CSV table of C-alpha atoms in Angstrom, one decimal:
chain,number,residue,atom,x,y,z
A,188,ASP,CA,-1.4,3.4,28.2
A,189,PHE,CA,-1.4,4.4,31.9
A,190,GLY,CA,-3.6,1.3,32.5
A,191,ARG,CA,-0.7,-0.8,31.1
A,192,LEU,CA,1.7,1.1,33.4
A,193,ALA,CA,-0.4,0.3,36.5
A,194,GLU,CA,-0.8,-3.3,35.5
A,195,ALA,CA,3.0,-3.7,34.9
A,196,LEU,CA,3.8,-2.1,38.3
A,197,SER,CA,1.2,-4.3,40.1
A,198,THR,CA,3.1,-7.5,39.0
A,199,GLY,CA,6.7,-6.2,39.5
A,200,CYS,CA,8.8,-3.6,41.2
A,201,SER,CA,9.8,-1.7,38.0
A,202,THR,CA,9.0,-1.3,34.4
A,203,THR,CA,10.1,0.6,31.3
A,204,MET,CA,7.6,1.3,28.5
A,205,GLU,CA,6.8,3.8,25.8
A,206,VAL,CA,3.4,5.5,25.9
A,207,ARG,CA,1.6,8.2,24.0
A,208,HIS,CA,1.0,11.3,26.1
A,209,LEU,CA,-0.7,14.6,25.5
A,210,LEU,CA,1.5,17.5,26.4
A,211,PRO,CA,-0.5,20.7,25.4
A,212,GLU,CA,1.7,23.1,27.4
A,213,ARG,CA,5.0,22.0,26.0
A,214,ALA,CA,4.3,20.6,22.5
A,215,PRO,CA,0.7,20.6,21.2
A,216,GLY,CA,-0.5,17.2,20.2
A,217,TRP,CA,0.4,13.7,21.1
A,218,ARG,CA,4.0,12.8,22.0
A,219,TRP,CA,5.8,9.5,22.6
A,220,VAL,CA,7.3,9.3,26.1
A,221,ARG,CA,9.6,6.6,27.4
A,222,LEU,CA,8.8,5.9,31.1
A,223,HIS,CA,11.0,4.3,33.7
A,224,ALA,CA,9.0,3.6,36.8
A,225,LEU,CA,9.7,2.0,40.1
A,226,MET,CA,7.1,1.0,42.7
A,227,LEU,CA,8.2,1.6,46.3
A,228,ARG,CA,6.7,-0.7,48.9
A,229,ASP,CA,6.6,-0.8,52.7
A,230,GLY,CA,8.0,-3.6,54.9
A,231,GLU,CA,4.8,-5.7,54.3
A,232,GLY,CA,5.0,-5.4,50.5
A,233,ASN,CA,2.2,-2.8,50.1
A,234,PRO,CA,2.7,-0.2,47.5
A,235,VAL,CA,3.6,3.2,48.9
A,236,ARG,CA,4.5,5.4,45.9
A,237,THR,CA,5.9,5.3,42.4
A,238,ILE,CA,9.0,7.2,41.4
A,239,GLY,CA,10.7,7.3,38.0
A,240,SER,CA,11.6,9.4,35.0
A,241,TRP,CA,10.4,10.1,31.5
A,242,LYS,CA,11.9,11.2,28.3
A,243,ASP,CA,10.2,12.6,25.1
A,244,VAL,CA,11.2,10.1,22.3
A,245,THR,CA,8.8,11.4,19.7
A,246,ASP,CA,11.5,12.3,17.2
A,247,GLU,CA,13.2,8.9,17.7
A,248,ARG,CA,9.9,7.1,17.1
A,249,ARG,CA,9.2,9.1,14.0
A,250,GLN,CA,12.7,8.4,12.6
A,251,LEU,CA,12.1,4.6,13.2
A,252,GLU,CA,8.7,4.8,11.6
A,253,ASP,CA,10.1,6.7,8.6
A,254,LEU,CA,12.8,4.1,8.1
A,255,ALA,CA,10.2,1.3,8.4
A,256,ASP,CA,8.0,3.1,5.9
A,257,GLN,CA,10.9,3.6,3.4
A,258,ALA,CA,11.7,-0.1,3.6
A,259,ARG,CA,8.1,-0.9,2.5
A,260,ARG,CA,8.0,1.5,-0.4
A,261,ASP,CA,9.2,1.4,-4.0
A,262,PRO,CA,11.9,4.1,-4.3
A,263,LEU,CA,10.9,5.0,-7.9
A,264,THR,CA,7.2,5.5,-7.5
A,265,GLY,CA,6.7,5.9,-3.7
A,266,LEU,CA,4.1,3.1,-3.8
A,267,LEU,CA,4.0,0.3,-1.3
A,268,ASN,CA,6.2,-2.5,-2.6
A,269,GLN,CA,5.8,-6.3,-2.9
A,270,GLY,CA,7.0,-7.0,0.6
A,271,ALA,CA,4.2,-4.9,2.1
A,272,THR,CA,1.5,-6.0,-0.3
A,273,SER,CA,0.4,-9.4,1.1
A,274,GLU,CA,0.4,-8.2,4.7
A,275,LEU,CA,-1.7,-5.1,4.0
A,276,ILE,CA,-4.1,-6.5,1.3
A,277,GLU,CA,-5.5,-9.5,3.1
A,278,PRO,CA,-7.4,-7.5,5.7
A,279,LEU,CA,-8.9,-5.5,2.8
A,280,LEU,CA,-9.9,-8.7,1.0
A,281,ARG,CA,-11.7,-10.0,4.1
A,282,ALA,CA,-13.5,-6.7,4.7
A,283,SER,CA,-14.6,-6.5,1.0
A,284,ALA,CA,-15.7,-10.2,1.0
A,285,ALA,CA,-17.8,-9.5,4.1
A,286,ARG,CA,-19.5,-6.7,2.1
A,287,ARG,CA,-19.8,-9.0,-0.9
A,288,ALA,CA,-18.3,-6.2,-3.0
A,289,GLY,CA,-14.8,-5.5,-4.2
A,290,ALA,CA,-12.1,-6.6,-6.6
A,291,LEU,CA,-8.4,-6.9,-7.1
A,292,LEU,CA,-7.0,-5.5,-10.3
A,293,VAL,CA,-3.6,-6.4,-11.7
A,294,VAL,CA,-2.0,-4.0,-14.3
A,295,ASP,CA,1.0,-4.8,-16.4
A,296,VAL,CA,3.0,-2.6,-18.7
A,297,ASP,CA,3.2,-4.6,-21.9
A,298,ASP,CA,6.7,-5.5,-23.2
A,299,PHE,CA,8.5,-3.5,-20.6
A,300,LYS,CA,11.7,-5.4,-21.2
A,301,GLY,CA,11.6,-4.4,-24.8
A,302,VAL,CA,11.1,-0.8,-23.9
A,303,ASN,CA,14.2,-0.9,-21.6
A,304,ASP,CA,16.3,-2.7,-24.3
A,305,THR,CA,15.2,-0.3,-27.1
A,306,PHE,CA,14.9,3.0,-25.4
A,307,GLY,CA,17.1,2.6,-22.3
A,308,HIS,CA,16.3,2.4,-18.6
A,309,ASP,CA,15.9,6.1,-18.1
A,310,PHE,CA,13.0,6.0,-20.5
A,311,GLY,CA,11.7,2.8,-18.9
A,312,ASP,CA,11.7,4.6,-15.5
A,313,MET,CA,9.9,7.6,-17.0
A,314,LEU,CA,7.3,5.2,-18.4
A,315,ILE,CA,6.8,3.5,-15.1
A,316,ILE,CA,6.4,6.8,-13.3
A,317,ASP,CA,3.8,7.9,-15.9
A,318,ALA,CA,1.9,4.6,-15.7
A,319,CYS,CA,1.9,5.1,-11.9
A,320,ARG,CA,0.6,8.6,-12.2
A,321,VAL,CA,-2.3,7.5,-14.5
A,322,ILE,CA,-3.2,4.5,-12.3
A,323,CYS,CA,-3.2,6.7,-9.1
A,324,LYS,CA,-5.3,9.4,-10.9
A,325,VAL,CA,-8.0,7.0,-12.1
A,326,PHE,CA,-8.1,4.8,-9.0
A,327,LYS,CA,-7.5,7.7,-6.6
A,328,ARG,CA,-9.6,6.4,-3.8
A,329,SER,CA,-8.1,2.9,-3.9
A,330,PRO,CA,-4.8,1.5,-2.5
A,331,VAL,CA,-2.2,1.0,-5.3
A,332,TYR,CA,0.9,-1.2,-5.0
A,333,ARG,CA,3.9,-1.8,-7.2
A,334,ILE,CA,4.5,-5.5,-7.0
A,335,GLY,CA,7.2,-5.9,-9.7
A,336,GLY,CA,9.2,-4.0,-12.2
A,337,ASP,CA,6.2,-3.5,-14.6
A,338,GLU,CA,3.3,-4.7,-12.5
A,339,PHE,CA,0.8,-2.9,-10.2
A,340,THR,CA,-2.0,-4.1,-8.0
A,341,VAL,CA,-5.1,-2.0,-7.1
A,342,ILE,CA,-7.7,-2.9,-4.4
A,343,LEU,CA,-11.2,-1.8,-5.4
A,344,GLU,CA,-12.8,-2.2,-2.0
A,345,HIS,CA,-16.4,-1.3,-2.9
A,346,ALA,CA,-16.6,-2.1,-6.7
A,347,ASP,CA,-18.7,-4.7,-8.4
A,348,LEU,CA,-17.8,-6.0,-11.9
A,349,GLU,CA,-19.8,-3.2,-13.7
A,350,HIS,CA,-18.0,-0.5,-11.7
A,351,CYS,CA,-14.7,-2.2,-12.4
A,352,ILE,CA,-15.4,-2.1,-16.2
A,353,ASP,CA,-16.3,1.6,-16.0
A,354,LEU,CA,-13.1,2.4,-14.1
A,355,LEU,CA,-11.0,0.4,-16.7
A,356,GLU,CA,-12.6,2.3,-19.6
A,357,GLY,CA,-11.6,5.6,-17.8
A,358,PHE,CA,-8.2,4.2,-17.2
A,359,GLU,CA,-7.7,3.3,-20.9
A,360,ARG,CA,-8.9,6.8,-22.0
A,361,GLU,CA,-6.5,8.4,-19.5
A,362,LEU,CA,-3.7,6.2,-20.8
A,363,GLU,CA,-4.4,7.1,-24.4
A,364,GLU,CA,-4.2,10.8,-23.5
A,365,SER,CA,-0.9,10.1,-21.7
A,366,ASN,CA,0.4,8.3,-24.8
A,367,ARG,CA,-0.4,11.3,-27.0
A,368,TYR,CA,1.5,13.8,-24.9
A,369,ALA,CA,4.1,12.0,-22.8
A,370,HIS,CA,5.2,9.1,-25.1
A,371,PRO,CA,4.6,10.1,-28.7
A,372,GLU,CA,7.6,7.9,-29.9
A,373,ARG,CA,6.5,4.8,-28.0
A,374,ARG,CA,2.9,3.9,-27.3
A,375,VAL,CA,2.4,2.4,-23.9
A,376,SER,CA,0.1,-0.5,-23.8
A,377,ILE,CA,-1.3,-2.0,-20.6
A,378,ALA,CA,-2.6,-5.5,-19.9
A,379,ARG,CA,-5.0,-5.9,-17.0
A,380,GLY,CA,-6.9,-8.6,-15.2
A,381,ILE,CA,-9.6,-8.4,-12.5
A,382,ALA,CA,-10.7,-10.9,-9.8
A,383,VAL,CA,-14.1,-9.9,-8.4
A,384,TYR,CA,-14.8,-11.3,-4.9
A,385,GLU,CA,-17.6,-13.8,-4.7
A,386,GLU,CA,-19.1,-15.9,-2.0
A,387,GLN,CA,-16.8,-18.8,-1.1
A,388,VAL,CA,-13.8,-17.1,-2.8
A,389,ASP,CA,-10.3,-17.9,-1.5
A,390,LEU,CA,-9.6,-14.8,0.6
A,391,ALA,CA,-5.8,-15.4,0.7
A,392,PHE,CA,-4.0,-12.8,-1.3
A,393,VAL,CA,-2.1,-15.5,-3.2
A,394,GLY,CA,-5.4,-17.1,-4.4
A,395,VAL,CA,-7.1,-13.8,-5.4
A,396,PHE,CA,-4.0,-12.5,-7.1
A,397,LYS,CA,-3.6,-15.7,-9.0
A,398,ARG,CA,-7.1,-15.3,-10.5
A,399,ALA,CA,-6.5,-11.7,-11.4
A,400,ASP,CA,-3.0,-12.5,-12.8
A,401,GLU,CA,-4.4,-15.3,-15.0
A,402,ALA,CA,-7.1,-12.9,-16.3
A,403,MET,CA,-4.3,-10.3,-17.1
A,404,TYR,CA,-2.3,-12.9,-19.1
A,405,ARG,CA,-5.5,-13.8,-21.1
A,406,ASN,CA,-5.9,-10.1,-21.8
A,407,LYS,CA,-2.3,-9.8,-22.9
A,408,ALA,CA,-2.7,-12.8,-25.2
A,409,ALA,CA,-5.8,-11.3,-26.7
A,410,MET,CA,-3.9,-8.0,-27.3
A,411,LYS,CA,-1.1,-9.9,-29.0
A,412,ARG,CA,-3.6,-11.7,-31.3
A,413,ARG,CA,-5.2,-8.3,-32.3
A,414,GLU,CA,-1.8,-6.8,-33.0
A,415,ASP,CA,-0.8,-9.8,-35.2
A,416,GLY,CA,-4.1,-9.6,-37.0
A,417,GLU,CA,-3.6,-5.9,-37.7
A,418,GLY,CA,0.0,-6.6,-38.9
A,419,ALA,CA,-1.2,-9.3,-41.2
């Protein structure tokens, strides 16, 4: 940061910038400081000294960062929302593709609209919170995003297809346990789809998500056929 300050003063007479500064005597840890600096020069234009002022703006920066973070988060679950998803996921996709391992998982609460219409939005919110809890518990080492009212995305950065299947089996067991205790009057069913990264895969989030989303809808259709068969 002070290198930036020196560079700014070498090309002009004054500058204002915010830097991170370690102030162990006053407040242990790194603090944000806003500097106003002026370079004094002699009659030949040579630098003589620098004068200026500084102000601790750590609290101000934290408030701005908190507001920015709140804007990126879903207020119900606290997960990152759809607006933050594409920006944050694409670097993870590229890193996983470079390792030739990783997958994107899409999870959808089946017939969520019907749940809201039948049991009310309070129950629907409780269901989403519980689904979020189960997803975050099973995929606890993976970034989880809420990208819609009833849809979640999980980035499995180091997983291959076999590992993904093991995780999904654990997820379904955990969901069944949750159904037994949290929602005895309404079984929660989940449709899911996975896109496993391969060589030459489209690394744009839109392309990978489309593959996982299509797999999720195939899974949802298969669930519906099984239910219809059981009903018949």
